[in-house]
mmCIF file of C-alpha atoms in Angstrom:
data_model
loop_
_atom_site.group_PDB
_atom_site.id
_atom_site.type_symbol
_atom_site.label_atom_id
_atom_site.label_comp_id
_atom_site.label_asym_id
_atom_site.label_seq_id
_atom_site.Cartn_x
_atom_site.Cartn_y
_atom_site.Cartn_z
ATOM 1 C CA MET M 1 -51.243 -56.068 21.057
ATOM 2 C CA THR M 2 -47.576 -55.336 21.683
ATOM 3 C CA GLU M 3 -45.859 -52.254 20.290
ATOM 4 C CA PRO M 4 -43.702 -54.307 17.871
ATOM 5 C CA MET M 5 -46.863 -56.025 16.551
ATOM 6 C CA PHE M 6 -48.658 -52.685 16.200
ATOM 7 C CA LEU M 7 -45.709 -51.142 14.368
ATOM 8 C CA ALA M 8 -45.218 -54.184 12.108
ATOM 9 C CA LEU M 9 -48.876 -53.963 11.047
ATOM 10 C CA THR M 10 -48.508 -50.208 10.535
ATOM 11 C CA ALA M 11 -45.422 -50.797 8.376
ATOM 12 C CA LEU M 12 -47.508 -52.977 6.045
ATOM 13 C CA VAL M 13 -50.415 -50.550 5.553
ATOM 14 C CA ASP M 14 -49.119 -48.936 2.375
ATOM 15 C CA GLU M 15 -47.401 -51.877 0.652
ATOM 16 C CA PRO M 16 -46.103 -55.418 1.097
ATOM 17 C CA ARG M 17 -42.586 -55.525 2.532
ATOM 18 C CA HIS M 18 -39.903 -58.122 3.142
ATOM 19 C CA GLY M 19 -38.489 -58.671 6.623
ATOM 20 C CA TYR M 20 -35.654 -56.166 6.468
ATOM 21 C CA GLY M 21 -38.008 -53.620 4.867
ATOM 22 C CA ILE M 22 -40.370 -54.038 7.838
ATOM 23 C CA VAL M 23 -37.465 -53.554 10.267
ATOM 24 C CA GLN M 24 -36.465 -50.335 8.489
ATOM 25 C CA GLU M 25 -40.038 -49.019 8.374
ATOM 26 C CA VAL M 26 -40.617 -49.781 12.078
ATOM 27 C CA ASP M 27 -37.430 -47.865 12.877
ATOM 28 C CA ARG M 28 -38.681 -44.922 10.805
ATOM 29 C CA LEU M 29 -42.218 -45.007 12.217
ATOM 30 C CA SER M 30 -40.975 -45.140 15.808
ATOM 31 C CA GLU M 31 -38.302 -42.509 15.172
ATOM 32 C CA GLY M 32 -35.685 -45.021 16.294
ATOM 33 C CA ARG M 33 -37.400 -45.953 19.588
ATOM 34 C CA VAL M 34 -38.173 -49.501 18.433
ATOM 35 C CA GLN M 35 -35.434 -51.420 16.677
ATOM 36 C CA LEU M 36 -36.629 -54.891 15.820
ATOM 37 C CA LYS M 37 -34.071 -57.640 15.535
ATOM 38 C CA ILE M 38 -34.678 -60.010 12.644
ATOM 39 C CA GLY M 39 -35.272 -62.956 15.013
ATOM 40 C CA THR M 40 -37.853 -60.963 16.963
ATOM 41 C CA LEU M 41 -39.492 -59.786 13.755
ATOM 42 C CA TYR M 42 -40.073 -63.304 12.484
ATOM 43 C CA GLY M 43 -41.648 -64.293 15.807
ATOM 44 C CA VAL M 44 -43.965 -61.277 15.489
ATOM 45 C CA LEU M 45 -44.768 -62.168 11.872
ATOM 46 C CA ASP M 46 -45.512 -65.776 12.860
ATOM 47 C CA ARG M 47 -47.990 -64.597 15.526
ATOM 48 C CA LEU M 48 -49.591 -62.056 13.181
ATOM 49 C CA SER M 49 -49.819 -64.642 10.406
ATOM 50 C CA GLY M 50 -51.296 -67.232 12.764
ATOM 51 C CA ALA M 51 -53.961 -64.706 13.752
ATOM 52 C CA GLY M 52 -54.742 -63.976 10.089
ATOM 53 C CA LEU M 53 -53.544 -60.355 10.361
ATOM 54 C CA VAL M 54 -50.741 -60.668 7.791
ATOM 55 C CA ALA M 55 -50.214 -63.039 4.902
ATOM 56 C CA LEU M 56 -47.355 -64.021 2.647
ATOM 57 C CA ASP M 57 -47.644 -61.843 -0.453
ATOM 58 C CA ARG M 58 -44.852 -63.310 -2.575
ATOM 59 C CA GLU M 59 -41.324 -64.680 -2.542
ATOM 60 C CA GLU M 60 -38.503 -63.265 -4.652
ATOM 61 C CA ALA M 61 -34.897 -64.370 -5.100
ATOM 62 C CA GLN M 62 -32.488 -61.488 -4.502
ATOM 63 C CA GLN M 63 -28.733 -62.111 -4.801
ATOM 64 C CA GLY M 64 -29.215 -65.805 -4.176
ATOM 65 C CA ARG M 65 -31.421 -65.275 -1.103
ATOM 66 C CA LEU M 66 -35.149 -65.778 -0.898
ATOM 67 C CA ARG M 67 -37.060 -62.718 0.287
ATOM 68 C CA ARG M 68 -40.560 -63.213 1.633
ATOM 69 C CA TYR M 69 -42.884 -60.259 1.283
ATOM 70 C CA TYR M 70 -45.753 -59.894 3.736
ATOM 71 C CA ARG M 71 -48.968 -57.948 3.314
ATOM 72 C CA LEU M 72 -51.625 -56.673 5.670
ATOM 73 C CA THR M 73 -54.900 -58.603 5.438
ATOM 74 C CA ASP M 74 -58.325 -56.998 5.738
ATOM 75 C CA GLU M 75 -58.583 -58.523 9.226
ATOM 76 C CA GLY M 76 -55.169 -57.033 10.031
ATOM 77 C CA ALA M 77 -56.334 -53.595 8.906
ATOM 78 C CA ARG M 78 -59.416 -53.894 11.157
ATOM 79 C CA ALA M 79 -57.305 -55.015 14.118
ATOM 80 C CA LEU M 80 -54.851 -52.162 13.543
ATOM 81 C CA GLN M 81 -57.668 -49.638 13.330
ATOM 82 C CA GLU M 82 -59.213 -50.935 16.565
ATOM 83 C CA GLU M 83 -55.868 -50.882 18.379
ATOM 84 C CA ALA M 84 -55.088 -47.353 17.138
ATOM 85 C CA ALA M 85 -58.496 -46.171 18.415
ATOM 86 C CA ARG M 86 -57.902 -47.878 21.770
ATOM 87 C CA MET M 87 -54.471 -46.283 22.092
ATOM 88 C CA ALA M 88 -55.837 -42.848 21.126
ATOM 89 C CA ALA M 89 -58.570 -43.136 23.769
ATOM 90 C CA THR M 90 -56.018 -44.129 26.402
ATOM 91 C CA ALA M 91 -53.770 -41.208 25.422
ATOM 92 C CA ALA M 92 -56.739 -38.825 25.595
ATOM 93 C CA THR M 93 -57.541 -40.074 29.108
ATOM 94 C CA ALA M 94 -53.937 -39.574 30.214
ATOM 95 C CA THR M 95 -53.863 -36.074 28.698
ATOM 96 C CA ALA M 96 -57.114 -35.107 30.412
ATOM 97 C CA ARG M 97 -55.861 -36.378 33.749
ATOM 98 C CA LEU M 98 -52.611 -34.474 33.341
ATOM 99 C CA ARG M 99 -54.576 -31.267 32.611
ATOM 100 C CA THR M 100 -56.577 -31.834 35.798
ATOM 101 C CA ARG M 101 -53.367 -32.406 37.745
ATOM 102 C CA THR M 102 -51.807 -29.227 36.344
ATOM 103 C CA ALA M 103 -54.983 -27.189 36.982
ATOM 104 C CA GLY M 104 -55.084 -28.471 40.558
ATOM 105 C CA GLY M 105 -51.585 -27.170 41.203
ATOM 106 C CA ALA M 106 -49.955 -30.566 41.837
ATOM 107 C CA ALA M 107 -46.185 -30.446 41.597
#
């Protein structure tokens, strides 16, 4: 799973969001490291939707424009949980190896 996909799923954990809301939440979650462009976001949403990880929640007209709200599915929540656990395990391995390196006196 790519970082933009992971962050898009994470952005939908607490509530359904429209595209621009997802972009803003990804920016907040990543502390500005990941700035999704709208075109990229919709490609990510298409892949996540095709995999059954997100679903269209509703559509609302706002100032003459149609906003689509997306929600995390149960399958999406499971996939996010699995990916978060995988990433945490990888980070723990890296941290342990760095401790070993530091303890061994490597410069």
